[in-house]
XYZ file of N, CA and C in Angstrom:
702
model
N -14.842 23.611 -1.218
C -15.097 23.051 0.283
C -15.557 21.485 0.063
N -14.955 20.744 1.017
C -15.584 19.364 1.070
C -16.903 19.505 1.674
N -17.730 18.365 1.405
C -18.965 18.167 1.991
C -18.993 18.237 3.503
N -19.755 18.977 4.104
C -19.925 19.095 5.518
C -20.004 17.827 6.272
N -20.404 16.784 5.551
C -20.519 15.528 6.255
C -19.208 14.784 6.424
N -18.133 15.142 5.657
C -16.772 14.576 5.800
C -16.193 15.200 6.983
N -15.881 14.197 7.960
C -15.011 14.649 9.175
C -13.686 13.947 9.257
N -13.518 12.702 8.616
C -12.234 12.072 8.646
C -11.702 11.698 7.260
N -10.433 11.854 6.937
C -10.015 11.559 5.654
C -8.828 10.492 5.995
N -8.969 9.343 5.279
C -7.913 8.321 5.535
C -6.977 8.105 4.183
N -5.817 8.040 4.538
C -4.799 7.740 3.623
C -3.975 6.393 3.453
N -4.001 5.864 2.322
C -2.973 4.748 2.213
C -1.628 5.230 2.463
N -0.811 4.509 2.747
C 0.625 4.836 2.919
C 1.403 4.442 1.718
N 1.842 3.274 1.587
C 2.653 2.710 0.272
C 2.113 3.187 -0.895
N 2.759 3.892 -1.744
C 2.701 4.220 -2.924
C 1.559 5.233 -3.085
N 1.108 5.744 -2.044
C 0.100 6.874 -2.047
C 0.937 8.032 -1.330
N 1.483 7.813 -0.234
C 2.310 8.939 0.345
C 3.734 8.923 0.045
N 4.214 7.615 0.010
C 5.778 7.484 -0.499
C 5.863 6.222 -1.451
N 7.151 6.117 -2.082
C 7.479 5.155 -2.954
C 7.532 3.783 -2.170
N 6.892 2.775 -2.712
C 7.131 1.516 -2.216
C 7.136 0.366 -3.275
N 6.362 0.151 -4.116
C 6.134 -0.942 -5.145
C 7.604 -0.937 -5.957
N 8.134 0.197 -6.238
C 9.165 0.371 -7.177
C 10.408 -0.485 -6.530
N 10.480 -0.503 -5.035
C 11.503 -1.299 -4.429
C 11.267 -2.833 -4.619
N 9.993 -3.215 -4.558
C 9.659 -4.615 -4.724
C 10.107 -5.163 -6.055
N 9.889 -4.099 -7.236
C 10.255 -4.619 -8.446
C 11.670 -4.687 -8.503
N 12.489 -3.864 -7.991
C 13.970 -3.772 -8.179
C 14.489 -4.919 -7.476
N 13.876 -5.515 -6.256
C 14.302 -6.563 -5.638
C 13.981 -7.788 -6.448
N 12.769 -7.961 -7.010
C 12.639 -8.952 -7.854
C 13.363 -9.186 -9.093
N 13.709 -8.178 -9.658
C 14.697 -7.997 -10.714
C 16.099 -8.667 -10.345
N 16.538 -8.422 -9.211
C 17.858 -8.919 -8.609
C 17.696 -10.335 -8.268
N 16.399 -10.752 -7.826
C 16.149 -12.129 -7.606
C 16.313 -12.985 -8.867
N 15.803 -12.516 -9.923
C 15.811 -13.167 -11.265
C 17.302 -13.311 -11.755
N 18.082 -12.356 -11.446
C 19.462 -12.546 -11.823
C 20.122 -13.498 -10.940
N 19.840 -13.639 -9.687
C 20.509 -14.611 -8.816
C 19.908 -16.083 -9.113
N 18.659 -16.132 -9.743
C 18.109 -17.650 -10.071
C 18.334 -17.791 -11.521
N 19.099 -16.973 -12.386
C 19.247 -17.191 -13.803
C 20.021 -18.508 -14.115
N 20.805 -19.164 -13.163
C 21.228 -20.548 -13.737
C 20.115 -21.608 -13.605
N 19.109 -21.219 -12.983
C 17.916 -22.209 -12.973
C 16.756 -22.030 -13.679
N 16.371 -20.713 -14.019
C 15.148 -20.544 -14.720
C 15.272 -19.067 -15.299
N 14.414 -18.650 -16.383
C 14.456 -17.466 -16.989
C 13.413 -16.703 -16.117
N 13.531 -15.200 -16.347
C 13.128 -14.268 -15.421
C 11.558 -14.533 -15.383
N 10.829 -14.760 -16.645
C 9.368 -14.967 -16.469
C 8.906 -16.070 -15.699
N 9.844 -17.312 -15.652
C 9.556 -18.411 -14.820
C 9.554 -18.116 -13.466
N 10.721 -17.417 -13.061
C 10.937 -17.067 -11.630
C 9.880 -16.027 -11.193
N 9.493 -15.161 -11.829
C 8.483 -14.062 -11.486
C 7.152 -14.822 -11.351
N 6.812 -15.603 -12.286
C 5.572 -16.358 -12.178
C 5.554 -17.304 -10.866
N 6.660 -17.910 -10.670
C 6.664 -18.838 -9.429
C 6.642 -17.944 -8.253
N 7.258 -16.823 -8.175
C 7.163 -15.943 -7.044
C 5.813 -15.675 -6.678
N 5.169 -15.127 -7.662
C 3.722 -14.443 -7.557
C 2.836 -15.674 -6.974
N 2.855 -16.900 -7.543
C 2.106 -18.131 -6.909
C 2.394 -18.269 -5.559
N 3.728 -18.191 -5.183
C 3.957 -18.514 -3.742
C 3.598 -17.567 -2.791
N 3.596 -16.149 -3.344
C 3.208 -15.009 -2.529
C 1.656 -15.095 -2.176
N 0.919 -15.566 -3.297
C -0.550 -15.659 -3.089
C -0.862 -16.904 -2.184
N -0.191 -18.029 -2.398
C -0.453 -19.175 -1.373
C -0.108 -18.733 -0.015
N 0.938 -18.149 0.329
C 1.420 -17.772 1.446
C 0.649 -16.701 2.145
N -0.071 -15.870 1.509
C -0.749 -14.661 2.012
C -1.677 -14.936 3.225
N -2.352 -15.964 3.160
C -3.181 -16.289 4.407
C -2.401 -16.418 5.628
N -1.150 -17.062 5.506
C -0.116 -17.307 6.667
C 0.514 -16.131 7.094
N 1.269 -15.498 6.031
C 2.399 -14.393 6.265
C 1.638 -12.997 6.197
N 0.565 -12.810 5.435
C 0.116 -11.572 5.215
C 0.897 -10.654 4.412
N 0.936 -9.187 4.454
C 1.743 -8.434 3.477
C 2.867 -7.842 4.148
N 3.769 -7.432 3.193
C 5.046 -6.689 3.808
C 6.327 -7.396 3.302
N 7.450 -6.684 3.544
C 8.700 -7.195 3.062
C 9.196 -8.402 3.651
N 8.916 -8.674 4.906
C 9.354 -9.975 5.568
C 8.682 -11.190 4.973
N 7.262 -10.835 4.754
C 6.536 -11.935 4.025
C 7.070 -12.391 2.618
N 7.397 -11.102 2.022
C 7.892 -11.150 0.619
C 9.281 -12.006 0.643
N 10.113 -11.742 1.600
C 11.447 -12.442 1.513
C 11.224 -13.862 1.882
N 10.337 -14.203 2.747
C 10.074 -15.644 2.987
C 9.691 -16.484 1.688
N 8.753 -15.695 0.923
C 8.255 -16.334 -0.300
C 9.280 -16.367 -1.205
N 10.171 -15.221 -1.287
C 11.274 -15.348 -2.162
C 12.269 -16.634 -2.013
N 12.625 -16.814 -0.681
C 13.479 -18.018 -0.305
C 12.747 -19.327 -0.702
N 11.326 -19.478 -0.404
C 10.824 -20.692 -0.793
C 10.732 -20.775 -2.488
N 10.582 -19.744 -3.112
C 10.563 -19.635 -4.577
C 11.917 -20.306 -5.060
N 13.081 -19.684 -4.398
C 14.277 -20.030 -4.814
C 14.693 -21.489 -4.715
N 14.104 -22.057 -3.595
C 14.297 -23.504 -3.340
C 13.533 -24.371 -4.410
N 12.268 -23.873 -4.665
C 11.406 -24.583 -5.606
C 12.125 -24.603 -7.004
N 12.439 -23.481 -7.484
C 12.918 -23.146 -8.739
C 14.224 -23.939 -8.999
N 15.112 -23.976 -7.937
C 16.342 -24.687 -8.229
C 16.239 -25.949 -7.773
N 15.124 -26.514 -7.524
C 14.925 -28.028 -7.148
C 15.784 -28.294 -5.971
N 15.769 -27.403 -4.883
C 16.524 -27.537 -3.818
C 18.189 -27.388 -3.753
N 18.756 -26.874 -5.025
C 20.075 -27.000 -5.334
C 20.578 -25.452 -5.096
N 19.750 -24.597 -4.652
C 20.287 -23.201 -4.391
C 21.334 -23.142 -3.277
N 22.551 -22.503 -3.604
C 23.469 -22.585 -2.516
C 23.196 -21.764 -1.206
N 23.699 -22.061 -0.057
C 23.455 -21.177 0.957
C 23.830 -19.772 0.823
N 25.099 -19.595 0.175
C 25.384 -18.373 -0.108
C 24.423 -17.358 -0.880
N 23.783 -18.036 -1.823
C 22.634 -17.239 -2.528
C 21.578 -16.955 -1.622
N 21.104 -17.988 -0.806
C 20.231 -17.809 0.201
C 20.396 -16.585 1.079
N 21.733 -16.401 1.510
C 22.246 -15.308 2.355
C 22.115 -13.940 1.527
N 22.332 -13.940 0.293
C 22.257 -12.857 -0.430
C 20.726 -12.191 -0.616
N 19.890 -13.321 -0.763
C 18.524 -13.178 -0.599
C 17.903 -12.401 0.510
N 18.442 -12.933 1.761
C 18.069 -12.351 3.055
C 18.848 -10.992 3.143
N 19.977 -10.661 2.568
C 20.368 -9.208 2.514
C 19.638 -8.352 1.608
N 18.961 -9.035 0.537
C 18.192 -8.163 -0.167
C 16.982 -7.677 0.444
N 16.397 -8.361 1.418
C 15.260 -8.027 2.223
C 15.710 -7.141 3.235
N 16.794 -7.186 3.923
C 17.459 -6.129 4.849
C 17.652 -4.833 4.253
N 18.143 -4.846 3.000
C 18.295 -3.660 2.305
C 16.926 -2.877 2.009
N 15.959 -3.691 1.581
C 14.646 -3.234 1.087
C 14.210 -2.396 2.445
N 14.138 -3.019 3.736
C 13.680 -2.674 4.845
C 14.265 -1.340 5.345
N 15.588 -0.978 4.699
C 16.398 0.229 4.985
C 16.241 1.196 4.079
N 15.408 0.903 2.806
C 15.347 1.921 1.958
C 14.920 3.246 2.303
N 15.497 4.373 1.851
C 14.958 5.621 2.207
C 13.548 5.955 1.880
N 12.680 6.813 2.588
C 11.503 7.041 2.295
C 11.459 8.203 1.517
N 10.965 7.988 0.314
C 10.947 9.080 -0.910
C 9.348 9.420 -0.950
N 8.960 10.700 -0.411
C 7.607 11.241 -0.488
C 7.202 11.523 -2.059
N 6.006 11.267 -2.330
C 5.599 11.479 -3.621
C 5.143 12.977 -3.688
N 5.148 13.551 -4.923
C 4.860 14.828 -5.181
C 3.654 15.474 -4.589
N 3.723 16.569 -3.811
C 2.508 17.231 -3.388
C 2.006 16.747 -2.137
N 2.507 15.656 -1.566
C 2.111 14.972 -0.487
C 1.968 15.900 0.981
N 3.221 16.323 1.211
C 3.266 17.071 2.339
C 2.535 18.463 2.332
N 2.545 19.016 1.217
C 1.659 20.320 1.105
C 0.163 20.046 1.198
N -0.240 18.898 0.599
C -1.735 18.705 0.593
C -1.989 18.359 2.142
N -1.257 17.489 2.801
C -1.612 17.333 4.054
C -1.731 18.259 5.075
N -0.688 19.329 4.808
C -0.677 20.623 5.528
C -1.895 21.446 5.344
N -2.483 21.478 4.184
C -3.677 22.196 3.796
C -4.815 21.602 4.469
N -4.920 20.222 4.730
C -5.997 19.616 5.184
C -6.024 19.522 6.808
N -4.792 19.533 7.220
C -4.759 19.351 8.878
C -5.437 20.458 9.518
N -6.338 20.137 10.445
C -6.990 21.125 11.231
C -8.429 21.255 10.736
N -8.601 20.963 9.477
C -9.977 21.025 8.899
C -10.728 19.748 8.968
N -10.008 18.612 8.922
C -10.411 17.219 9.113
C -9.471 16.386 9.914
N -10.060 15.255 10.508
C -9.153 14.397 11.143
C -8.469 13.653 10.034
N -7.119 13.568 9.911
C -6.307 12.825 9.038
C -6.001 11.502 9.775
N -6.029 10.476 8.888
C -5.584 9.134 9.501
C -4.895 8.370 8.457
N -4.044 7.559 8.921
C -3.384 6.446 8.183
C -4.214 5.209 8.245
N -4.573 4.614 6.953
C -5.222 3.268 6.923
C -4.654 2.486 5.851
N -3.641 1.699 6.406
C -2.767 0.823 5.468
C -2.563 -0.556 5.995
N -2.003 -1.305 5.094
C -1.841 -2.663 5.361
C -0.316 -3.111 5.341
N -0.065 -4.258 5.926
C 1.313 -4.567 6.018
C 1.805 -5.039 7.328
N 3.385 -5.143 7.384
C 3.928 -5.531 8.533
C 3.877 -4.428 9.604
N 3.579 -4.543 10.809
C 3.255 -3.552 11.870
C 4.576 -2.722 11.945
N 5.690 -3.526 12.346
C 6.911 -2.705 12.705
C 7.478 -1.927 11.459
N 7.441 -2.573 10.453
C 7.947 -1.887 9.187
C 7.105 -0.555 8.863
N 5.829 -0.730 8.874
C 4.949 0.590 8.633
C 5.090 1.494 9.642
N 5.111 1.045 10.822
C 5.497 2.199 11.820
C 6.745 2.866 11.625
N 7.879 2.072 11.439
C 9.175 2.865 11.033
C 9.058 3.683 9.910
N 8.513 3.206 8.774
C 8.403 4.034 7.524
C 7.713 5.367 7.805
N 6.597 5.310 8.761
C 5.839 6.553 9.070
C 6.684 7.556 9.853
N 7.354 7.146 10.903
C 8.406 7.787 11.523
C 9.434 8.413 10.807
N 10.066 7.540 9.797
C 11.095 8.100 8.882
C 10.682 9.114 7.854
N 9.464 8.978 7.545
C 8.783 9.831 6.591
C 8.628 11.272 6.845
N 8.615 11.586 8.180
C 8.445 12.964 8.885
C 7.048 13.309 8.816
N 6.165 12.491 8.469
C 4.701 12.825 8.110
C 3.908 12.444 9.401
N 4.338 11.950 10.488
C 3.616 11.346 11.519
C 2.733 12.313 12.312
N 3.374 13.615 12.445
C 2.566 14.625 13.177
C 1.175 15.084 12.497
N 1.048 14.784 11.165
C -0.226 15.221 10.569
C -1.195 14.300 10.811
N -1.112 13.161 11.359
C -2.298 12.182 11.397
C -2.791 12.099 13.019
N -3.975 11.940 13.134
C -4.810 11.853 14.388
C -4.826 10.370 14.892
N -4.657 9.394 13.913
C -4.678 8.045 14.024
C -4.048 7.120 13.036
N -3.428 6.141 13.513
C -2.822 5.309 12.525
C -3.267 3.810 12.674
N -3.962 3.347 11.595
C -4.457 1.929 11.386
C -3.628 1.158 10.615
N -2.975 0.097 11.172
C -2.259 -0.867 10.170
C -3.098 -2.026 10.258
N -3.530 -2.439 9.000
C -4.394 -3.731 8.953
C -3.703 -4.873 8.375
N -4.234 -6.221 8.804
C -3.709 -7.289 8.116
C -4.129 -7.509 6.771
N -5.278 -6.667 6.373
C -5.866 -6.815 5.030
C -6.728 -5.470 4.992
N -7.394 -5.298 3.672
C -8.209 -4.049 3.649
C -9.385 -4.464 2.941
N -10.402 -5.095 3.699
C -11.570 -5.582 2.942
C -12.748 -4.745 3.691
N -13.855 -4.983 3.344
C -14.984 -4.199 3.965
C -15.012 -4.483 5.460
N -14.765 -5.850 5.906
C -14.753 -6.219 7.409
C -13.888 -5.139 8.264
N -12.407 -4.892 7.503
C -11.602 -4.147 8.367
C -12.011 -2.698 8.259
N -12.483 -2.198 7.198
C -12.998 -0.866 7.136
C -14.224 -0.565 8.026
N -15.182 -1.614 8.266
C -16.155 -1.402 9.053
C -15.733 -1.327 10.536
N -14.683 -2.038 10.872
C -14.181 -2.081 12.211
C -13.481 -0.500 12.523
N -12.783 -0.098 11.338
C -12.197 1.115 11.468
C -13.300 2.368 11.824
N -14.534 2.228 11.122
C -15.472 3.095 11.196
C -16.088 3.243 12.700
N -16.111 1.849 13.197
C -16.714 1.710 14.500
C -15.821 2.226 15.517
N -14.452 1.995 15.465
C -13.338 2.544 16.163
C -13.463 4.233 16.187
N -13.661 4.709 14.935
C -13.534 6.182 14.923
C -14.803 6.757 15.256
N -15.910 5.942 15.503
C -17.307 6.345 15.924
C -17.864 7.245 14.823
N -17.810 6.960 13.614
C -18.363 7.803 12.592
C -19.250 6.874 11.652
N -20.106 7.573 10.872
C -20.846 6.783 9.818
C -20.091 6.783 8.478
N -20.426 5.884 7.717
C -19.739 5.741 6.412
C -19.629 7.032 5.531
N -20.786 7.742 5.572
C -20.635 9.138 4.691
C -19.689 10.152 5.338
N -19.183 9.836 6.559
C -18.292 10.897 7.213
C -16.871 10.651 6.742
N -16.678 9.499 6.212
C -15.189 9.003 5.867
C -14.933 9.108 4.411
N -13.858 9.543 4.238
C -13.238 9.596 2.714
C -11.786 8.887 2.634
N -11.737 8.043 1.920
C -10.479 7.098 1.800
C -9.721 7.591 0.529
N -8.462 7.919 0.616
C -7.630 8.089 -0.530
C -6.558 7.125 -0.722
N -6.273 6.692 -1.798
C -5.191 5.558 -2.056
C -4.870 5.251 -3.537
N -3.965 4.240 -3.769
C -3.492 4.071 -5.083
C -3.991 2.701 -5.547
N -4.768 2.082 -4.713
C -5.190 0.582 -4.903
C -6.648 0.567 -5.048
N -7.132 0.286 -6.242
C -8.566 0.191 -6.529
C -9.148 -0.991 -5.545
N -8.491 -2.111 -5.440
C -8.845 -3.253 -4.810
C -9.018 -2.964 -3.229
N -7.987 -2.248 -2.748
C -7.846 -2.104 -1.440
C -8.360 -0.762 -0.878
N -8.216 0.306 -1.511
C -8.492 1.564 -1.014
C -9.826 2.150 -1.573
N -10.267 1.762 -2.793
C -11.424 2.176 -3.281
C -12.715 1.394 -3.304
N -12.761 0.226 -3.676
C -13.878 -0.705 -3.768
C -14.532 -0.838 -2.353
N -13.677 -1.344 -1.330
C -14.292 -1.691 -0.055
C -14.943 -0.530 0.575
N -14.419 0.683 0.643
C -14.970 1.882 1.284
C -16.240 2.243 0.431
N -16.290 2.305 -0.928
C -17.441 2.543 -1.675
C -18.531 1.589 -1.353
N -18.314 0.384 -1.247
C -19.402 -0.570 -0.935
C -19.994 -0.277 0.448
N -19.243 0.132 1.333
C -19.788 0.546 2.625
C -20.569 1.874 2.759
N -20.592 2.555 1.668
C -21.124 3.914 1.602
C -20.283 4.924 1.854
N -18.965 4.842 1.816
C -17.865 5.873 2.166
C -17.570 6.692 0.832
N -16.756 7.552 0.960
C -16.502 8.232 -0.259
C -14.898 7.682 -0.446
N -14.353 7.704 -1.718
C -13.084 7.354 -1.981
C -12.510 8.140 -3.216
N -11.179 8.586 -3.230
C -10.436 9.141 -4.231
C -9.251 8.299 -4.689
N -9.246 8.043 -5.934
C -8.345 7.124 -6.451
C -6.810 8.078 -7.091
N -5.833 7.758 -6.585
C -4.320 8.437 -6.890
C -3.520 7.352 -7.177
N -3.549 7.098 -8.730
C -2.717 5.749 -9.202
C -1.294 6.234 -8.906
N -0.511 5.054 -8.763
C 0.970 5.161 -8.745
C 1.422 4.514 -10.023
N 2.628 4.617 -10.386
C 3.185 4.208 -11.733
C 3.291 2.676 -11.907
N 3.476 1.974 -10.728
C 3.385 0.618 -10.700
C 2.416 0.023 -9.862
N 1.692 -1.063 -10.218
C 0.722 -1.707 -9.292
C 0.997 -3.072 -9.317
N 1.120 -3.755 -8.056
C 1.279 -5.160 -7.918
C -0.026 -5.882 -8.632
N 0.348 -6.986 -9.191
C -0.621 -7.767 -9.956
C -1.798 -8.048 -9.001
N -1.391 -8.350 -7.857
C -2.579 -8.747 -6.897
C -3.632 -7.757 -6.620
N -3.088 -6.503 -6.796
C -3.991 -5.269 -6.444
C -4.774 -4.756 -7.608
N -4.658 -5.399 -8.807
C -5.146 -4.847 -10.002
C -6.605 -5.079 -10.104
N -7.396 -4.020 -10.234
C -8.742 -4.076 -10.268
C -9.167 -2.944 -11.276
N -10.458 -3.054 -11.728
C -11.090 -1.932 -12.582
C -11.794 -0.862 -11.798
N -11.566 0.286 -12.128
C -12.012 1.512 -11.476
C -13.605 1.564 -11.964
N -14.508 1.742 -10.971
C -15.819 1.876 -11.334
C -16.204 2.921 -12.418
N -17.116 2.642 -13.324
C -17.407 3.553 -14.298
C -17.778 5.020 -13.740
N -17.118 6.017 -14.496
C -17.472 7.299 -13.944
C -16.716 7.872 -12.852
N -16.023 7.001 -12.110
C -15.323 7.420 -11.045
C -13.894 8.018 -11.416
N -13.658 9.271 -11.241
C -12.515 9.901 -11.671
C -11.284 9.550 -10.931
N -10.246 9.889 -11.464
C -8.891 9.525 -10.832
C -8.092 11.051 -11.076
N -7.105 11.001 -10.002
C -6.271 12.208 -10.173
C -4.899 11.712 -10.446
N -4.132 12.525 -11.247
C -2.923 12.027 -11.700
C -1.686 12.364 -10.671
N -1.996 13.492 -9.808
C -1.018 13.718 -8.747
C -1.735 13.980 -7.528
N -1.068 13.773 -6.572
C -1.652 13.909 -5.140
C -2.128 15.442 -4.753
N -1.243 16.242 -5.370
C -1.584 17.828 -5.029
C -2.884 18.284 -5.882
N -3.344 17.332 -6.837
C -4.723 17.698 -7.374
C -5.896 17.436 -6.613
N -5.669 16.822 -5.246
C -6.901 16.247 -4.521
C -7.689 17.384 -4.142
N -7.256 18.399 -3.692
C -7.935 19.600 -3.310
C -8.966 20.047 -4.218
N -8.436 20.063 -5.565
C -9.288 20.706 -6.479
C -10.473 19.737 -6.979
N -10.151 18.314 -6.881
C -11.129 17.370 -7.499
C -12.041 16.846 -6.399
N -11.607 17.058 -5.020
C -12.472 16.384 -3.994
C -13.917 16.867 -3.952
N -14.236 18.140 -4.212
C -15.731 18.607 -4.255
C -16.501 17.820 -5.369
N -15.707 17.651 -6.626
C -16.436 16.830 -7.642
C -16.656 15.474 -7.248
N -15.757 14.759 -6.731
C -15.758 13.424 -6.223
C -17.061 13.158 -5.358
N -17.054 14.169 -4.454
C -18.225 13.891 -3.223
C -19.530 14.135 -3.950
N -19.609 15.165 -4.852
C -20.955 15.388 -5.492
C -21.472 14.130 -6.298
N -20.386 13.255 -6.896
C -20.789 12.236 -7.648
C -20.736 10.949 -7.046
N -20.457 10.711 -5.854
C -20.522 9.501 -5.240
C -21.938 9.008 -4.886
């Protein structure tokens, strides 16, 4: 059993409930092919990452922001020589990614079904509002969640607002996700609980070190077994 203090469990969405980063990697690979007349793959990838980070305060997160950064990168890398036809291909890549099927990760629905009714389950994710709402609907998981919070970022400030909205204390909240930077460290700093479920691929911007002694689970379905241990050691 989970601690009696826990009343709300928050779940990240992308790469915690369903596949996401894999599609960004595939899109970047196709971008490198499109820009191969102008630069090698390492140069394109490095330029794209720098552009994304610079644009983040203005665009935020999500596929639309990503494609805008890709277009800017293509113009920079090609020194303004990128043909309109290639820019159109880049826009098409973005539309294709927005329409990608939702692939649930192993054990997700069974675990949500087991926890539903025992705790309030919520989504706590970041990204583009419309895109995240549509992905949740297409996932078929919407009915498991009491509340959906789509944040512009996931820092202590946003989590504090979430706790206030839910009218709960930090020790009543457990956050589950694949990003140490976004899903684990901020809640822990506020006194919440957190469970780390890594995905096979992590965006460089989200890379952080897991606190010493904080366990991880290799699969979502293992959460029920390890949560009591996590709570005892927080």
